[in-house]
Amino acid sequence: MAGISKILENNKKWVSDRNAADPNFFKNLANGQKPKYLFIGCSDSRVPASGITGTGPGEMFVHRNIANLVVHSDMNLLSVLQYAVEVLGVQDILVVGHYGCGGVAAAAANKQYGLIDNWLVNIRDVIRLHEAEYLRIKDDGQRARRLVELNVIEQVRNLAKTNIIQNAVRGDNPPRLHGLVYDIADGVLKDLNVDGDDMMTEMEHIYATEAVNHEPEKDKDVNSYEGPKHDPAKEVVVEKKGAVEKK
């Protein structure tokens, strides 16, 4: 317990401060959540979702991973996204990267780091897509910062490719997609002005899909299976010069 004693003490003080400011705070919070935002950010300990956005408990749904990636085979992220959009009804989805991201820097290097190399391939794909612009930047620091921005833009684009967002866009109150970058050096969030609607329009001819109704047709009886036309039990087996022939 010694290792987390400070955390437990901090929790007691936080509870005390909250109750002093609003005696009904925890009672109201326990009644449910209705966050306006979904935050998809990096796991970096220097980038606290609520801290850098000035939001409190109940205001922001959060998913974090190495380098704030939106990977279409990541069931964790997809589950969070679907729940946030279809159940909680979030209004704005923020993909938030940060300058000085270790994951982005590792992806730009030519070294192996172990299991994470497979995850970093997704960022190397970003480099491949924007190779001409990326290589034109001669300053190492500026190139790294631009890769952080390009990564955020591509992850917003990956959001727009999901059937979750595509279905939500057809609804009455579709969520807005945003790409932001946090600068640890000064604490400022930069809006990359990513337009999710434009992204969907430009990719629609490739990525757009529509939900399919898998219910059986009304004029067909789902229990009308007639069985196989051929009955193996009724075969006549005859010998034919050392071989067995079925009739």
Tab-separated table of C-alpha atoms in Angstrom:
chain	number	residue	atom	x	y	z
A	1	MET	CA	0.000	0.000	0.000
A	2	ALA	CA	2.964	2.336	0.523
A	3	GLY	CA	3.316	2.860	-3.233
A	4	ILE	CA	-0.204	4.269	-3.617
A	5	SER	CA	-0.573	5.981	-0.255
A	6	LYS	CA	-0.187	9.394	-1.919
A	7	ILE	CA	-2.921	8.555	-4.403
A	8	LEU	CA	-5.312	7.533	-1.638
A	9	GLU	CA	-4.577	10.720	0.291
A	10	ASN	CA	-5.105	12.787	-2.848
A	11	ASN	CA	-8.421	11.037	-3.404
A	12	LYS	CA	-9.637	11.911	0.083
A	13	LYS	CA	-8.738	15.551	-0.440
A	14	TRP	CA	-10.417	15.578	-3.854
A	15	VAL	CA	-13.623	14.105	-2.401
A	16	SER	CA	-13.559	16.643	0.415
A	17	ASP	CA	-13.064	19.554	-1.974
A	18	ARG	CA	-15.841	18.359	-4.284
A	19	ASN	CA	-18.305	17.912	-1.425
A	20	ALA	CA	-17.448	21.346	-0.078
A	21	ALA	CA	-18.138	22.934	-3.454
A	22	ASP	CA	-21.267	20.872	-4.195
A	23	PRO	CA	-22.773	18.476	-1.594
A	24	ASN	CA	-24.780	16.738	-4.357
A	25	PHE	CA	-21.860	16.310	-6.771
A	26	PHE	CA	-21.344	12.560	-6.364
A	27	LYS	CA	-25.063	11.853	-6.016
A	28	ASN	CA	-25.733	13.542	-9.361
A	29	LEU	CA	-22.727	11.874	-10.976
A	30	ALA	CA	-23.950	8.427	-9.924
A	31	ASN	CA	-27.223	8.909	-11.817
A	32	GLY	CA	-25.499	8.352	-15.172
A	33	GLN	CA	-23.312	9.994	-17.773
A	34	LYS	CA	-24.093	12.140	-20.791
A	35	PRO	CA	-20.706	13.333	-22.083
A	36	LYS	CA	-20.541	15.725	-25.021
A	37	TYR	CA	-17.084	14.639	-26.154
A	38	LEU	CA	-15.102	11.546	-27.048
A	39	PHE	CA	-11.354	12.041	-26.550
A	40	ILE	CA	-9.041	9.701	-28.500
A	41	GLY	CA	-5.564	10.494	-27.268
A	42	CYS	CA	-2.094	9.187	-26.559
A	43	SER	CA	-1.299	7.193	-23.427
A	44	ASP	CA	1.536	9.625	-22.608
A	45	SER	CA	1.330	10.564	-18.904
A	46	ARG	CA	1.974	14.222	-19.755
A	47	VAL	CA	-1.286	14.502	-21.698
A	48	PRO	CA	-4.199	14.192	-19.225
A	49	ALA	CA	-7.461	14.354	-21.159
A	50	SER	CA	-9.497	16.298	-18.605
A	51	GLY	CA	-6.595	18.483	-17.554
A	52	ILE	CA	-5.703	19.898	-20.963
A	53	THR	CA	-9.342	20.383	-21.991
A	54	GLY	CA	-10.650	21.836	-18.750
A	55	THR	CA	-13.423	19.247	-18.539
A	56	GLY	CA	-14.700	17.581	-15.399
A	57	PRO	CA	-16.156	14.184	-14.500
A	58	GLY	CA	-19.055	13.235	-16.743
A	59	GLU	CA	-18.130	15.605	-19.580
A	60	MET	CA	-15.718	13.532	-21.655
A	61	PHE	CA	-15.561	9.869	-22.689
A	62	VAL	CA	-11.924	8.799	-23.120
A	63	HIS	CA	-9.911	6.260	-25.091
A	64	ARG	CA	-6.113	6.332	-25.093
A	65	ASN	CA	-3.418	4.259	-26.787
A	66	ILE	CA	0.147	4.638	-28.029
A	67	ALA	CA	0.250	7.560	-30.514
A	68	ASN	CA	-3.551	8.096	-30.551
A	69	LEU	CA	-4.209	5.644	-33.393
A	70	VAL	CA	-7.543	4.666	-34.929
A	71	VAL	CA	-6.936	1.110	-36.118
A	72	HIS	CA	-9.820	-0.707	-37.794
A	73	SER	CA	-8.937	-4.044	-36.197
A	74	ASP	CA	-8.721	-2.576	-32.680
A	75	MET	CA	-11.840	-3.928	-30.964
A	76	ASN	CA	-11.120	-1.848	-27.879
A	77	LEU	CA	-11.274	1.428	-29.785
A	78	LEU	CA	-14.202	0.331	-31.949
A	79	SER	CA	-16.190	-0.673	-28.859
A	80	VAL	CA	-15.508	2.698	-27.252
A	81	LEU	CA	-16.428	4.510	-30.462
A	82	GLN	CA	-19.682	2.641	-30.969
A	83	TYR	CA	-20.759	3.089	-27.355
A	84	ALA	CA	-19.871	6.785	-27.387
A	85	VAL	CA	-21.722	7.454	-30.637
A	86	GLU	CA	-24.716	5.108	-30.493
A	87	VAL	CA	-25.418	4.970	-26.762
A	88	LEU	CA	-24.013	8.123	-25.205
A	89	GLY	CA	-24.656	10.324	-28.228
A	90	VAL	CA	-21.436	12.332	-28.049
A	91	GLN	CA	-21.489	15.514	-30.119
A	92	ASP	CA	-17.787	15.935	-30.864
A	93	ILE	CA	-14.999	13.382	-31.350
A	94	LEU	CA	-11.472	14.646	-30.771
A	95	VAL	CA	-8.354	12.878	-32.010
A	96	VAL	CA	-5.621	14.509	-29.934
A	97	GLY	CA	-1.936	14.018	-30.685
A	98	HIS	CA	0.974	15.799	-29.045
A	99	TYR	CA	4.337	17.128	-30.111
A	100	GLY	CA	7.218	15.084	-28.758
A	101	CYS	CA	5.230	11.841	-29.037
A	102	GLY	CA	7.533	8.883	-28.384
A	103	GLY	CA	5.440	6.542	-30.508
A	104	VAL	CA	5.629	8.817	-33.536
A	105	ALA	CA	9.386	9.294	-33.045
A	106	ALA	CA	9.908	5.526	-32.791
A	107	ALA	CA	7.940	4.947	-35.991
A	108	ALA	CA	10.168	7.435	-37.810
A	109	ALA	CA	13.321	5.621	-36.690
A	110	ASN	CA	14.789	2.496	-38.291
A	111	LYS	CA	15.097	0.508	-35.074
A	112	GLN	CA	13.183	-2.423	-33.649
A	113	TYR	CA	11.555	-2.032	-30.245
A	114	GLY	CA	9.708	-5.347	-29.911
A	115	LEU	CA	5.977	-5.996	-29.926
A	116	ILE	CA	5.171	-2.320	-30.403
A	117	ASP	CA	6.783	-2.393	-33.859
A	118	ASN	CA	3.597	-4.000	-35.197
A	119	TRP	CA	1.540	-1.116	-33.801
A	120	LEU	CA	3.932	1.506	-35.164
A	121	VAL	CA	3.463	0.195	-38.703
A	122	ASN	CA	0.267	2.261	-38.743
A	123	ILE	CA	2.330	5.439	-38.326
A	124	ARG	CA	4.835	4.315	-40.939
A	125	ASP	CA	1.861	4.027	-43.288
A	126	VAL	CA	1.237	7.720	-42.612
A	127	ILE	CA	4.819	8.465	-43.673
A	128	ARG	CA	4.303	6.445	-46.852
A	129	LEU	CA	1.118	8.345	-47.715
A	130	HIS	CA	2.781	11.726	-47.174
A	131	GLU	CA	6.330	10.803	-48.128
A	132	ALA	CA	6.892	13.697	-50.545
A	133	GLU	CA	5.917	16.367	-48.014
A	134	TYR	CA	7.650	14.568	-45.159
A	135	LEU	CA	11.008	14.268	-46.934
A	136	ARG	CA	10.957	17.884	-48.119
A	137	ILE	CA	11.252	19.070	-44.501
A	138	LYS	CA	14.983	19.222	-43.787
A	139	ASP	CA	14.894	20.226	-40.122
A	140	ASP	CA	14.561	17.096	-37.947
A	141	GLY	CA	12.517	18.803	-35.273
A	142	GLN	CA	10.061	20.356	-37.714
A	143	ARG	CA	9.752	17.073	-39.592
A	144	ALA	CA	8.870	15.264	-36.357
A	145	ARG	CA	6.261	17.900	-35.470
A	146	ARG	CA	4.707	17.680	-38.912
A	147	LEU	CA	4.513	13.888	-38.661
A	148	VAL	CA	2.559	14.275	-35.422
A	149	GLU	CA	0.088	16.504	-37.278
A	150	LEU	CA	-0.144	14.211	-40.309
A	151	ASN	CA	-0.750	11.259	-37.994
A	152	VAL	CA	-3.672	13.049	-36.334
A	153	ILE	CA	-5.161	13.946	-39.726
A	154	GLU	CA	-4.948	10.341	-40.910
A	155	GLN	CA	-6.534	9.037	-37.711
A	156	VAL	CA	-9.473	11.398	-38.195
A	157	ARG	CA	-9.709	10.047	-41.730
A	158	ASN	CA	-9.680	6.509	-40.305
A	159	LEU	CA	-12.609	7.463	-38.078
A	160	ALA	CA	-14.553	8.625	-41.104
A	161	LYS	CA	-13.950	5.242	-42.768
A	162	THR	CA	-15.673	3.258	-39.984
A	163	ASN	CA	-19.241	2.071	-40.472
A	164	ILE	CA	-19.993	3.498	-37.022
A	165	ILE	CA	-19.343	7.052	-38.179
A	166	GLN	CA	-20.860	6.465	-41.613
A	167	ASN	CA	-24.120	5.294	-40.038
A	168	ALA	CA	-24.087	8.180	-37.561
A	169	VAL	CA	-23.612	10.712	-40.370
A	170	ARG	CA	-26.930	9.571	-41.843
A	171	GLY	CA	-28.694	10.296	-38.554
A	172	ASP	CA	-30.329	13.472	-37.307
A	173	ASN	CA	-27.449	14.625	-35.088
A	174	PRO	CA	-24.145	13.247	-36.411
A	175	PRO	CA	-20.983	13.802	-34.339
A	176	ARG	CA	-18.373	16.264	-35.533
A	177	LEU	CA	-14.785	15.037	-36.045
A	178	HIS	CA	-11.797	17.113	-34.943
A	179	GLY	CA	-8.016	16.812	-35.117
A	180	LEU	CA	-6.020	18.555	-32.379
A	181	VAL	CA	-2.381	18.628	-31.333
A	182	TYR	CA	-1.226	19.429	-27.807
A	183	ASP	CA	2.100	21.176	-27.259
A	184	ILE	CA	3.601	19.952	-23.997
A	185	ALA	CA	6.092	22.841	-24.060
A	186	ASP	CA	3.426	25.537	-23.615
A	187	GLY	CA	0.217	23.631	-22.803
A	188	VAL	CA	-1.683	24.914	-25.851
A	189	LEU	CA	-4.058	22.842	-27.976
A	190	LYS	CA	-3.789	23.492	-31.716
A	191	ASP	CA	-6.816	22.906	-33.943
A	192	LEU	CA	-5.728	21.403	-37.272
A	193	ASN	CA	-9.102	22.405	-38.761
A	194	VAL	CA	-9.773	18.926	-40.072
A	195	ASP	CA	-13.149	18.752	-41.816
A	196	GLY	CA	-14.673	15.332	-41.317
A	197	ASP	CA	-17.481	16.042	-43.806
A	198	ASP	CA	-14.991	16.879	-46.545
A	199	MET	CA	-13.066	13.710	-45.768
A	200	MET	CA	-16.194	11.591	-46.130
A	201	THR	CA	-17.042	13.280	-49.434
A	202	GLU	CA	-13.607	12.750	-50.945
A	203	MET	CA	-13.492	9.075	-49.878
A	204	GLU	CA	-17.138	8.187	-50.435
A	205	HIS	CA	-16.598	6.439	-53.762
A	206	ILE	CA	-14.172	4.026	-52.059
A	207	TYR	CA	-15.130	3.676	-48.416
A	208	ALA	CA	-18.846	4.470	-48.222
A	209	THR	CA	-21.000	1.516	-47.165
A	210	GLU	CA	-24.642	0.965	-46.266
A	211	ALA	CA	-26.127	-1.322	-43.664
A	212	VAL	CA	-27.640	-4.551	-45.011
A	213	ASN	CA	-30.895	-5.978	-43.672
A	214	HIS	CA	-30.129	-9.584	-42.722
A	215	GLU	CA	-33.717	-10.446	-41.753
A	216	PRO	CA	-35.282	-13.283	-43.828
A	217	GLU	CA	-37.670	-12.313	-46.610
A	218	LYS	CA	-41.297	-12.436	-45.474
A	219	ASP	CA	-42.427	-14.703	-48.300
A	220	LYS	CA	-39.860	-17.359	-47.418
A	221	ASP	CA	-40.233	-19.929	-44.660
A	222	VAL	CA	-36.944	-20.177	-42.749
A	223	ASN	CA	-37.915	-23.721	-41.703
A	224	SER	CA	-38.582	-24.961	-45.249
A	225	TYR	CA	-35.252	-26.741	-45.715
A	226	GLU	CA	-35.864	-29.889	-47.742
A	227	GLY	CA	-32.655	-31.749	-47.007
A	228	PRO	CA	-30.152	-33.203	-49.485
A	229	LYS	CA	-31.426	-34.337	-52.885
A	230	HIS	CA	-29.101	-37.338	-52.826
A	231	ASP	CA	-29.379	-40.094	-50.192
A	232	PRO	CA	-26.013	-41.886	-49.722
A	233	ALA	CA	-27.791	-44.738	-47.876
A	234	LYS	CA	-29.540	-45.820	-51.076
A	235	GLU	CA	-26.345	-46.248	-53.087
A	236	VAL	CA	-25.641	-49.649	-54.638
A	237	VAL	CA	-22.020	-50.621	-54.299
A	238	VAL	CA	-20.573	-53.032	-56.901
A	239	GLU	CA	-17.078	-54.316	-57.414
A	240	LYS	CA	-15.408	-53.423	-60.663
A	241	LYS	CA	-12.026	-54.982	-61.266
A	242	GLY	CA	-10.526	-54.259	-57.886
A	243	ALA	CA	-12.208	-50.885	-57.468
A	244	VAL	CA	-15.456	-49.967	-55.824
A	245	GLU	CA	-18.004	-48.183	-57.968
A	246	LYS	CA	-21.127	-46.470	-56.577
A	247	LYS	CA	-24.417	-46.401	-58.481
